[in-house]
CSV table of C-alpha atoms and ligand atoms in Angstrom, one decimal:
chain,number,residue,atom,x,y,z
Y,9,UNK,CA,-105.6,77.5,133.7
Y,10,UNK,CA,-104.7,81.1,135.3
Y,11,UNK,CA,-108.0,82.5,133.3
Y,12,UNK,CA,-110.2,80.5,135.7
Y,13,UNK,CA,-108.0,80.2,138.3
Y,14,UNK,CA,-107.6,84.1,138.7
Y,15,UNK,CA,-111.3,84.8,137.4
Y,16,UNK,CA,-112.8,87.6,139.8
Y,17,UNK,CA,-115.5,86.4,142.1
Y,18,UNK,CA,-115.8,90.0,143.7
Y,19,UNK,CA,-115.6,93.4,142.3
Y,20,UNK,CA,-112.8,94.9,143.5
Y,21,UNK,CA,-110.8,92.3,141.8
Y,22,UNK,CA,-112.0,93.3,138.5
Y,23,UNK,CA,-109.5,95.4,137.0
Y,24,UNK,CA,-110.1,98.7,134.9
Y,25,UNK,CA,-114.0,98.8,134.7
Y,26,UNK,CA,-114.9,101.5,137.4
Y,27,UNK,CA,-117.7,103.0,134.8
Y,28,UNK,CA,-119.1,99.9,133.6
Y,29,UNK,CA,-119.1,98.3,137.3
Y,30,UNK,CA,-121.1,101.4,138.7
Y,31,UNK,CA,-123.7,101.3,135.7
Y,32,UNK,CA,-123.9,97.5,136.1
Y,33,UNK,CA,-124.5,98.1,140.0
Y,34,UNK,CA,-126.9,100.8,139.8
Y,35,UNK,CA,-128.9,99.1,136.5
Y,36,UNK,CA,-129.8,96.1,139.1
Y,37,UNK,CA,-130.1,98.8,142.0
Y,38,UNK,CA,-132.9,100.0,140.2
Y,39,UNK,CA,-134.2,97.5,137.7
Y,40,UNK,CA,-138.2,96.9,138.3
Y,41,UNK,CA,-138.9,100.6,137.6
Y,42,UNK,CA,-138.6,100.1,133.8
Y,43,UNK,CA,-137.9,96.5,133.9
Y,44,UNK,CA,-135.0,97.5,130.5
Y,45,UNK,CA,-132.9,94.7,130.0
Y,46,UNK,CA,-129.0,95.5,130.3
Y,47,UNK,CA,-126.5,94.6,127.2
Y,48,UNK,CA,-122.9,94.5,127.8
Y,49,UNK,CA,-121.2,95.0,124.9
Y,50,UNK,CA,-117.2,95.0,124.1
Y,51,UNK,CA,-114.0,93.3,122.9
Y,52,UNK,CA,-113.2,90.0,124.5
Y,53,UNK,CA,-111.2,89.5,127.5
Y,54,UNK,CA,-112.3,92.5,129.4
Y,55,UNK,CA,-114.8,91.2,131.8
Y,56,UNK,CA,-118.3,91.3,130.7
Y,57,UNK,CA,-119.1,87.8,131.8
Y,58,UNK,CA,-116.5,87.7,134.6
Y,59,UNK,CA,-118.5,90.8,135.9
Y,60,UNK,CA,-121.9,89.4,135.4
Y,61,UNK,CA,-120.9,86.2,137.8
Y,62,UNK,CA,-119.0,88.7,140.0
Y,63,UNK,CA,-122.3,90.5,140.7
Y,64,UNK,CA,-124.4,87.5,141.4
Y,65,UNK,CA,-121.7,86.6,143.7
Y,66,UNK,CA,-121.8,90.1,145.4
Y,67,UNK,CA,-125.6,90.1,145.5
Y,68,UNK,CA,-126.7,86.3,145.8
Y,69,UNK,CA,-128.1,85.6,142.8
Y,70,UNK,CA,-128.7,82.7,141.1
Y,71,UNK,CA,-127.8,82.7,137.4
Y,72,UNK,CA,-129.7,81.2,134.5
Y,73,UNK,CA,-127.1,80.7,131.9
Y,74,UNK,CA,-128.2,80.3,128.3
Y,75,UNK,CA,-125.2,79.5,126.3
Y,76,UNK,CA,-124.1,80.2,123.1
Y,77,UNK,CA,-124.4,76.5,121.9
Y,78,UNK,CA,-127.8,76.5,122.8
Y,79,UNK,CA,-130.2,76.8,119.8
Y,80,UNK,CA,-131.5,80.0,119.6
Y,81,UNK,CA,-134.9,80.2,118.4
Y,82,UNK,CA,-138.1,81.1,119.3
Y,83,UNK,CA,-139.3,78.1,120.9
Y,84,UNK,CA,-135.6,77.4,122.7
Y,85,UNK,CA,-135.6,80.9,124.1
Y,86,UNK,CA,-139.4,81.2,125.2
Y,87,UNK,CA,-138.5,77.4,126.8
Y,88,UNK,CA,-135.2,78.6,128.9
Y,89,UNK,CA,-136.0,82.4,129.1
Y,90,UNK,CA,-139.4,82.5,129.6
Y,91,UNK,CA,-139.7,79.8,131.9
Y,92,UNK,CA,-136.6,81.3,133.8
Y,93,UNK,CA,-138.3,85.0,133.8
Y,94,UNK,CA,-142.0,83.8,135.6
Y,95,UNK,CA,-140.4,82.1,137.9
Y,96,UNK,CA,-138.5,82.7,141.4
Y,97,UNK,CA,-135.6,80.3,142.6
Y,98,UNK,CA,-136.4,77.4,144.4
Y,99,UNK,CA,-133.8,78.5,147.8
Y,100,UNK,CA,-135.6,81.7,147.5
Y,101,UNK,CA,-132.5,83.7,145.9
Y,102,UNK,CA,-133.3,86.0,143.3
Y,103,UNK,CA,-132.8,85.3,139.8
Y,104,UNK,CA,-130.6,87.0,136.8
Y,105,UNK,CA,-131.1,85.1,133.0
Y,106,UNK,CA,-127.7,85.9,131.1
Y,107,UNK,CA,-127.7,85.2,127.0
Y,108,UNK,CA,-124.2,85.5,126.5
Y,109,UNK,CA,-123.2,86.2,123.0
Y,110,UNK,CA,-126.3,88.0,122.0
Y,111,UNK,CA,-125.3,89.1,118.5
Y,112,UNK,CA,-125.8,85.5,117.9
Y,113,UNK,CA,-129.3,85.0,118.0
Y,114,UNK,CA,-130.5,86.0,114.5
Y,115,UNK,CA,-127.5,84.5,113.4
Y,116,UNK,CA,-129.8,81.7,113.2
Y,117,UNK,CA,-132.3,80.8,110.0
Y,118,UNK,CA,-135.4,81.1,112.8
Y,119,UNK,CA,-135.2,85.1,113.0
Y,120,UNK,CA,-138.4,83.8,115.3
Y,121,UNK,CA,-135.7,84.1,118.0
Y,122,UNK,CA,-135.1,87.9,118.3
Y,123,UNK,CA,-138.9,88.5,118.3
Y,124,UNK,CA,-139.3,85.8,121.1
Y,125,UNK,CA,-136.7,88.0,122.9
Y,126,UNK,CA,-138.0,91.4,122.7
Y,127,UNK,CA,-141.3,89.8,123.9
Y,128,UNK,CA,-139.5,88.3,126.8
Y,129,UNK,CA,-137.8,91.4,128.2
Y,130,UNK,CA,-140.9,93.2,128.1
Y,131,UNK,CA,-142.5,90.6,130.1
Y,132,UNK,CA,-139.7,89.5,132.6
Y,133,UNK,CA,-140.2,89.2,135.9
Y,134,UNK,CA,-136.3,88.9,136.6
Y,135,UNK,CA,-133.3,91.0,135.4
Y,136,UNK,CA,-132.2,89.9,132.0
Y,137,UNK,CA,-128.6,90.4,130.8
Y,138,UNK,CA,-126.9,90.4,127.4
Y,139,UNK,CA,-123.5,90.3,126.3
Y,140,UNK,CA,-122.3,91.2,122.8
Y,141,UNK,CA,-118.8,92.0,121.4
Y,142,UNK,CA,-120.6,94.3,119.0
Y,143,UNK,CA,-123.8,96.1,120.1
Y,144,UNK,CA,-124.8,97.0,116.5
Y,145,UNK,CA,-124.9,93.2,115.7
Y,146,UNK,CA,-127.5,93.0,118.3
Y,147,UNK,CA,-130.9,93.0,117.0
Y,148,UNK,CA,-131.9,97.1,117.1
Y,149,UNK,CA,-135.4,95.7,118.6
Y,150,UNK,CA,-133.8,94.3,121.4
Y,151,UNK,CA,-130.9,97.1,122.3
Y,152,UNK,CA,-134.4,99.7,122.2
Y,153,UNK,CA,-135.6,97.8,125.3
Y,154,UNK,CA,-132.1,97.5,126.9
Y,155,UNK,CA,-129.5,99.7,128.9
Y,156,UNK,CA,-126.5,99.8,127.0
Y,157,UNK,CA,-123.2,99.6,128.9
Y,158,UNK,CA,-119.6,99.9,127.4
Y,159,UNK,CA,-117.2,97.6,128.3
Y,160,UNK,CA,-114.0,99.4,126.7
Y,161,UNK,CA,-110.5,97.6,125.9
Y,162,UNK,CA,-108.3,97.5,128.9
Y,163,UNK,CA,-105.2,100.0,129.6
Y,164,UNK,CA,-102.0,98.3,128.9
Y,165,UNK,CA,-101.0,99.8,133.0
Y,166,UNK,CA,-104.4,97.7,134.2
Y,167,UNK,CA,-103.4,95.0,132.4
Y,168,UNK,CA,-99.7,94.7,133.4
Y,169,UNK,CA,-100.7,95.3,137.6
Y,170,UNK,CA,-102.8,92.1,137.0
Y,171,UNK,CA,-99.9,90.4,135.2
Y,172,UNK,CA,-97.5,91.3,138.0
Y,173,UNK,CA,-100.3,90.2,140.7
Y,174,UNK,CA,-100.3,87.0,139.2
Y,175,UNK,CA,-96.6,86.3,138.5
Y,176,UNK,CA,-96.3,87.0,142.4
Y,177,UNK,CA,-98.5,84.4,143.3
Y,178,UNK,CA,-97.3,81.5,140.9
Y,179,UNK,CA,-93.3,82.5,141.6
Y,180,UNK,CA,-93.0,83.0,138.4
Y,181,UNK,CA,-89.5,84.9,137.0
Y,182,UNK,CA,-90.0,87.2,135.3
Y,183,UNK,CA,-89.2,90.9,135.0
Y,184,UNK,CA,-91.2,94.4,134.7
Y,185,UNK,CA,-90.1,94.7,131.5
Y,186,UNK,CA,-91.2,91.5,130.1
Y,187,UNK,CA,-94.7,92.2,132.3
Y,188,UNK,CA,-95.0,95.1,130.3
Y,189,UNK,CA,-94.7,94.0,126.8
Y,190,UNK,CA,-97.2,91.1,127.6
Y,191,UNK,CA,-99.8,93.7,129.0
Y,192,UNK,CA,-98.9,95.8,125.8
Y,193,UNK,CA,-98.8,93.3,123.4
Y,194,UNK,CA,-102.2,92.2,124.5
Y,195,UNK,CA,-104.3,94.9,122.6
Y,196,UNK,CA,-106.3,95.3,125.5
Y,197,UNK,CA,-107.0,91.9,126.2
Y,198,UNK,CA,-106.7,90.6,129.9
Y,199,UNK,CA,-107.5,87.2,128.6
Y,200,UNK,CA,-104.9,86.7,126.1
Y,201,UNK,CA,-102.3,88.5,128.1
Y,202,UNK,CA,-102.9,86.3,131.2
Y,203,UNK,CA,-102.8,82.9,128.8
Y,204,UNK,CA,-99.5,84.7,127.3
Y,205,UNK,CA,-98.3,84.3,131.0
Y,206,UNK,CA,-99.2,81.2,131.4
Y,207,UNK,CA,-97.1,80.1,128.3
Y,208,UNK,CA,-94.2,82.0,129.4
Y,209,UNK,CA,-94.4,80.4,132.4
Y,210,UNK,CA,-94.7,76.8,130.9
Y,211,UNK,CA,-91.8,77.3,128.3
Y,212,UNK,CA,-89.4,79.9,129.5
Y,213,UNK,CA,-90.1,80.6,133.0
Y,214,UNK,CA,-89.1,76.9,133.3
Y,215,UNK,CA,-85.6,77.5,132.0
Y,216,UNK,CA,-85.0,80.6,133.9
Y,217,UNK,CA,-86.0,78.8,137.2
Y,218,UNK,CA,-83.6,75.8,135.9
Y,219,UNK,CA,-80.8,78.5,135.1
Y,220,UNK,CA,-78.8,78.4,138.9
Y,221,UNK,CA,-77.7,74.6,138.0
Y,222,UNK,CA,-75.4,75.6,135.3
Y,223,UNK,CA,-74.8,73.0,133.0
Y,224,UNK,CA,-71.9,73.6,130.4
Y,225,UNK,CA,-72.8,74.5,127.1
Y,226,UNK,CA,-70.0,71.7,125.5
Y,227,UNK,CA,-72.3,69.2,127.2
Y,228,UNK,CA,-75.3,70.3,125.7
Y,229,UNK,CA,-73.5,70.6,122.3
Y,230,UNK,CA,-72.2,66.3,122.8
Y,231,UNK,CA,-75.8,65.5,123.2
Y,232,UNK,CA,-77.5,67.7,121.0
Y,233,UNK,CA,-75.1,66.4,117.8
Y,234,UNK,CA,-74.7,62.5,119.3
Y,235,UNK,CA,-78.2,61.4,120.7
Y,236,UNK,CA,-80.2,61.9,117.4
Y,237,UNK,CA,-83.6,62.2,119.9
Y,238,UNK,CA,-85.9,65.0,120.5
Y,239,UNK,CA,-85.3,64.7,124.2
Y,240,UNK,CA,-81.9,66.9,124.0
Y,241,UNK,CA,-84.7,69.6,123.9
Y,242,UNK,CA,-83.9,69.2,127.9
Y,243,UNK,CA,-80.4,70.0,128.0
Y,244,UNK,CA,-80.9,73.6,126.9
Y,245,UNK,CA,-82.6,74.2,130.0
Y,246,UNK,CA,-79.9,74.2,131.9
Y,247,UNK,CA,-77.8,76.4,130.0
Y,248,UNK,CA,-77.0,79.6,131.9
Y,249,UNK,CA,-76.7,81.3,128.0
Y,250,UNK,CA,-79.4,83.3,126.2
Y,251,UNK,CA,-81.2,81.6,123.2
Y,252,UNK,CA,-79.3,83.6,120.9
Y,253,UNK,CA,-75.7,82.4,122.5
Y,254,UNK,CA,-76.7,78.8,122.3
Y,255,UNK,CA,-77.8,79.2,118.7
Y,256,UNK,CA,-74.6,81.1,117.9
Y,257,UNK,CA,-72.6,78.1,119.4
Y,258,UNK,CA,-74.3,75.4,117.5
Y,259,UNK,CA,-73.5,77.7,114.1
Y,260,UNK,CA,-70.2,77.4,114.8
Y,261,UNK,CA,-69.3,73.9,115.4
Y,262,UNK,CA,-72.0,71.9,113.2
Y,263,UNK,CA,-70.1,72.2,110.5
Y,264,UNK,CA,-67.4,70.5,111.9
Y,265,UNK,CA,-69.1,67.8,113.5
Y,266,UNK,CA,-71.9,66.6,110.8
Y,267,UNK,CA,-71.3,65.1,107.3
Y,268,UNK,CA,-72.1,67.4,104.6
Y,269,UNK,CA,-75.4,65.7,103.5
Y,270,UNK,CA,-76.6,66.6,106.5
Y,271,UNK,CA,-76.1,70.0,107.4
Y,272,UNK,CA,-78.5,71.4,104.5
Y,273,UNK,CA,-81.0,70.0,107.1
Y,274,UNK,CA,-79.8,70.9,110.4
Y,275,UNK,CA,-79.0,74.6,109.2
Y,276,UNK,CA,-83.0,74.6,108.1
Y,277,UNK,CA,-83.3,74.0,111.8
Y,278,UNK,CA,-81.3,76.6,112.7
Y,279,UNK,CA,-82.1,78.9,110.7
Y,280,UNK,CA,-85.9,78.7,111.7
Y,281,UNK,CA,-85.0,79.3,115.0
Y,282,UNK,CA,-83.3,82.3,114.4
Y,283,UNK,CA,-86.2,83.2,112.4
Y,284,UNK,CA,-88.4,82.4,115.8
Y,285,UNK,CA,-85.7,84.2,117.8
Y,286,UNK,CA,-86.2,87.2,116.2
Y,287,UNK,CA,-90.1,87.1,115.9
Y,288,UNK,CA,-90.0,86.8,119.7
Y,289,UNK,CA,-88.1,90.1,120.5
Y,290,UNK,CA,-90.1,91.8,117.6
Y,291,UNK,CA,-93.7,90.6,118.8
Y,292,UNK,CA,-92.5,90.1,122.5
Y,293,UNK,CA,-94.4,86.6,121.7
Y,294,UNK,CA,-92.2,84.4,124.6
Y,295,UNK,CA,-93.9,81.9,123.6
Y,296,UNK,CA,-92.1,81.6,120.5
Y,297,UNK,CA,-88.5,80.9,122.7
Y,298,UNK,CA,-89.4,77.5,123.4
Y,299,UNK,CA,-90.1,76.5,119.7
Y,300,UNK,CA,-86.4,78.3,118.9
Y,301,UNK,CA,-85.2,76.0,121.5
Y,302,UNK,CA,-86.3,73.4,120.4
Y,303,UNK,CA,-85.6,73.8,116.6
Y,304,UNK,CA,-82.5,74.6,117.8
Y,305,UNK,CA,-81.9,71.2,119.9
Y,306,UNK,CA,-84.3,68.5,118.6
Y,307,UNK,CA,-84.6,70.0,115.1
Y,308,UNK,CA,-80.4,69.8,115.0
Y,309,UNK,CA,-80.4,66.8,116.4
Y,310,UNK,CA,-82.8,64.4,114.5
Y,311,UNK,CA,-81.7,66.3,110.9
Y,312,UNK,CA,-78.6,63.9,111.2
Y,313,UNK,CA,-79.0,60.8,108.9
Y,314,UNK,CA,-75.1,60.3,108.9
Y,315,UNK,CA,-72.3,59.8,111.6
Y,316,UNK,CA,-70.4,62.4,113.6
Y,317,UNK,CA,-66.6,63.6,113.6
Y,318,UNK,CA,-65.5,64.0,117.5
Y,319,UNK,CA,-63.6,67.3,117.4
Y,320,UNK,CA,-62.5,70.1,120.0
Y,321,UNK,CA,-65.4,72.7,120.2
Y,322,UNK,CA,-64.8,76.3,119.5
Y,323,UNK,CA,-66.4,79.2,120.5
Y,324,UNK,CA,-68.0,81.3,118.2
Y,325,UNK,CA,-66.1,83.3,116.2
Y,326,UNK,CA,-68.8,86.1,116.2
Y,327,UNK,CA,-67.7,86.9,120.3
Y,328,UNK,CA,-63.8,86.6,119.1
Y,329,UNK,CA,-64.7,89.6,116.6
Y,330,UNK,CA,-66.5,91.2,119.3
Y,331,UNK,CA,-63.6,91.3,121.7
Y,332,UNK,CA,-61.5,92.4,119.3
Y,333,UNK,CA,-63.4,95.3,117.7
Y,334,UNK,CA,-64.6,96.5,121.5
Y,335,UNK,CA,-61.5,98.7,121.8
Y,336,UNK,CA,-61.9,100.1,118.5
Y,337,UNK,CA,-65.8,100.6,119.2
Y,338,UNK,CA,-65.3,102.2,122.6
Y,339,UNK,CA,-62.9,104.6,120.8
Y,340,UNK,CA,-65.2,105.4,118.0
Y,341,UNK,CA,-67.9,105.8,120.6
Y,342,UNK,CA,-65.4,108.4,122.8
Y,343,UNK,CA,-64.9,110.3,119.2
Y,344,UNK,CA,-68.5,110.5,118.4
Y,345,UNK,CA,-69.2,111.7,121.9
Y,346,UNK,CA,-67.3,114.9,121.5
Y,347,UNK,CA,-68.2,115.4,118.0
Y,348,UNK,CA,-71.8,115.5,119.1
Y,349,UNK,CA,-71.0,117.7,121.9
Y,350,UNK,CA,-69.2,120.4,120.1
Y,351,UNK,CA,-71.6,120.2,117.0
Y,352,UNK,CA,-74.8,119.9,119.0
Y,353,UNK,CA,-76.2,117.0,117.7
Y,354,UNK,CA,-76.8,113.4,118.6
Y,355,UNK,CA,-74.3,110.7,118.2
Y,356,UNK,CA,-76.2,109.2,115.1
Y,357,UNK,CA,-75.3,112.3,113.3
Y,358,UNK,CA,-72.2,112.9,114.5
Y,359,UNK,CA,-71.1,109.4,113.5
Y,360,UNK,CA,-71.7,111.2,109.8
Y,361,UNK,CA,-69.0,113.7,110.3
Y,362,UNK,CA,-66.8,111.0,110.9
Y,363,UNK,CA,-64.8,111.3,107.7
Y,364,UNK,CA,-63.8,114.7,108.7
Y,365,UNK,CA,-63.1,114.7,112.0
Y,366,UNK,CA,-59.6,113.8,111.3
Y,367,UNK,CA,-58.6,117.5,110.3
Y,368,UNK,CA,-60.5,119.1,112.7
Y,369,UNK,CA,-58.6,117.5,116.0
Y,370,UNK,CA,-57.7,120.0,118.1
Y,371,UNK,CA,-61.2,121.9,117.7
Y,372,UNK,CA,-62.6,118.4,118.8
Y,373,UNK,CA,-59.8,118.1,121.3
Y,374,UNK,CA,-59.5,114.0,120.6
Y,375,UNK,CA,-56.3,112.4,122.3
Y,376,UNK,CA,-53.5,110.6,120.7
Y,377,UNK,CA,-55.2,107.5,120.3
Y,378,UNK,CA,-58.4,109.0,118.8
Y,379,UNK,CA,-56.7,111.0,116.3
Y,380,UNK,CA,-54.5,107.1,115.9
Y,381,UNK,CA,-57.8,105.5,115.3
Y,382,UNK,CA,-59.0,108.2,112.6
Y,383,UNK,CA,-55.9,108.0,110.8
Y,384,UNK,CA,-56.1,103.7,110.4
Y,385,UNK,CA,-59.4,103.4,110.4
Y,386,UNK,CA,-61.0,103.5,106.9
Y,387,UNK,CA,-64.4,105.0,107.7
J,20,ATP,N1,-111.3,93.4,134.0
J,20,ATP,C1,-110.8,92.3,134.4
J,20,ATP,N2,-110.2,92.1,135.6
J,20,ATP,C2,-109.7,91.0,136.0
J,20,ATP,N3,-109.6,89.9,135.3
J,20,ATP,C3,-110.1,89.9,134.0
J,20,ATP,C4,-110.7,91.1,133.5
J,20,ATP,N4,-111.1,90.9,132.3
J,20,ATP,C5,-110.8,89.7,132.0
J,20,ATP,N5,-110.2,89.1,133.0
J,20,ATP,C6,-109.6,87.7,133.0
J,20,ATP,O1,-109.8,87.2,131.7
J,20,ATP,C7,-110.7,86.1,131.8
J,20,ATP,C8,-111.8,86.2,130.7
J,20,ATP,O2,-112.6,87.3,131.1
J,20,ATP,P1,-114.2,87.4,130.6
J,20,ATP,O3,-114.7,86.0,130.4
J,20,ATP,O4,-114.9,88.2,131.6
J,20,ATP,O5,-114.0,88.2,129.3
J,20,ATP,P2,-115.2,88.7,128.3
J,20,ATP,O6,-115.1,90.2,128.4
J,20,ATP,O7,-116.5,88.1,128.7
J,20,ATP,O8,-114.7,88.2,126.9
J,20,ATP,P3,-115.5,87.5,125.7
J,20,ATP,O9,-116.1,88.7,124.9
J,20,ATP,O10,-114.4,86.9,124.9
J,20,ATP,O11,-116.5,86.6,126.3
J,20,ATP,C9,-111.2,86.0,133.2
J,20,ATP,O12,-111.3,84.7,133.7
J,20,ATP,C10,-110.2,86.8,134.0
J,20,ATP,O13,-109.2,85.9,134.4
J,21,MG,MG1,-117.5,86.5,127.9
């Protein structure tokens, strides 16, 4: 997993935690004089524990660990604490007890637990750090006797230089853009936004990398309506068309390859991964391609109960429309151009004055075929 693999051990590599770092750094620096524990508190997948393993590496500490499956109550805590706090490592390094997940411990029936711990952080003899999502669910008794430090939501920028550090590294393709609507769709979460990576990588990056060997998209149409198999999945890899092409060509000639009964089925398929299609762009959630994909091949596919008609596969109609409406949309664009300029306004507007335009030519100086397309064209 890219989580541990990429996990700080050092901190410059922690990204976006300057203030907390120095607090951190500067708690230890001095703890003895008040012997105040230290809680870490924010949203996940920032670094609280990342930095708390970070600074035992930095400093050579050895750290007790008391998990949050452990049981927390008084005699469990006084047992792995307690002992921990009295006593120095056996190599000689010095010592750090962590109780991760803090704003558990009263969770439990034994409230036994949160007295145990105030006791223990009076009496320590080693540094003692929390870490809590929310410091107010920590036990007020307990954040009296610690130093609080803030461990805010990352910047979408911080995140994204991480993102890009990491794509580097594992070659993976993908671009700026893309980098940027992980980081952003993260919410300020390095964690999720490096597993959102890591998905990419498995489900899309994969067909990107696969793209140079083009295979043709009436191949992948033969085996996606013939082989009735979830493994047809594979042949959209190859394709050097976007999910929204492929989807667009399977539309088009299903109907003309499947028996009836079966297309109520197959267009389910389809239409779910048009539905994931568009959730991806809308979420920027890449992980949701590969499930269009594969609704798209393997859900098409395995809906067939019946047999198959061998015909001449067309293109879609949708890109003959296209070509033929791109003269009249590049002339409509040209006439909304100089409408906008003369009237000052943006080309949404001036699309509006469209029904107009037609006896005001020369003031908008349009050409012979402009003033051609107003007259035909029923606006
Ligand atoms: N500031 C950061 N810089 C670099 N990597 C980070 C940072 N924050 C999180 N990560 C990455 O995310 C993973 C999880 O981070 P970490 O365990 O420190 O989060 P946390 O703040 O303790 O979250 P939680 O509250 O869920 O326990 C790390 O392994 C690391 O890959
Ligand atoms: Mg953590």
């Amino acid at each position: 997993m890219f989580v541990e693999k990429y996990r700080p051990k050092k901190f410059s590599e922690i990204a976006g935690q300057k203030a907390a770092l120095k607090e951190l750094i500067s708690w230890i620096n001095t703890w003895g004089k008040d012997k105040k524990a230290c809680l870490l508190y924010g949203p996940p997948g920032v670094g609280k524990t990342t930095s708390v393993y970070a600074l035992a590496n930095e400093m050579n500490f050895e750290i007790i660990e008391m998990n949050a499956s452990d049981k927390r109550n008084a005699e469990a805590i006084e047992k792995i604490v307690g002992n921990a706090s009295q006593t120095l490592s056996l190599d000689g390094r010095k010592k750090i007890i962590l109780l991760d997940e803090a704003d558990n411990i009263y969770g439990n029936v034994d409230k036994g637990g949160v007295k145990a711990l105030a006791k223990i952080i009076s009496e320590t003899k080693v540094p003692i750090i929390l870490i809590a999502n929310e410091y107010w669910e920590v036990s007020q008794s307990i954040r009296e006797k610690c130093k609080m430090i803030n461990f805010p939501k990352l910047r979408y920028t911080s995140i994204a230089r991480v993102l890009k550090d990491i794509a580097k590294k594992e070659g993976i393709n993908v671009t700026d853009f893309q980098i940027i609507a992980l980081a952003k769709n993260s919410g300020g979460n390095l964690r999720a936004a490096i597993n959102d990576l890591e998905n990419y990588r498995e489900n899309i990056g994969k067909i990107e990398n696969l793209r140079d060997s083009k295979t043709d998209i009436f191949h992948a149409l033969v085996e996606i309506f013939k082989r009735k198999t979830c493994k047809v999945r594979e042949v959209l890899w190859n394709i050097d068309k976007t999910p929204e092409e492929i989807l667009l060509w399977i539309d088009e000639n299903l109907p003309r390859v499947y028996e009836k009964t079966d297309l109520p089925e197959a267009y389910k398929m389809l239409s779910k991964a048009d539905i994931y299609l568009s959730r991806t762009k809308r979420r920027q959630q890449y992980k949701l391609w590969s499930y269009a994909m594969d609704m798209m091949s393997c859900g098409v596919s395995v809906a067939r109960k019946g047999e198959i008609k061998f015909v001449k596969f067309s293109s879609p109609a949708y890109f003959t429309k296209l070509s033929k409406t791109k003269s009249e949309r590049i002339i409509k664009k040209s006439i909304t151009k100089k409408i906008s300029k003369k009237c000052h306004c943006s080309t949404k507007v001036a699309i509006q004055y469209l029904p107009i335009a037609l006896s005001l030519s020369e003031f908008f100086e349009f050409e012979e075929k402009e003033i051609e397309f107003l007259k035909t064209v029923n606006i």
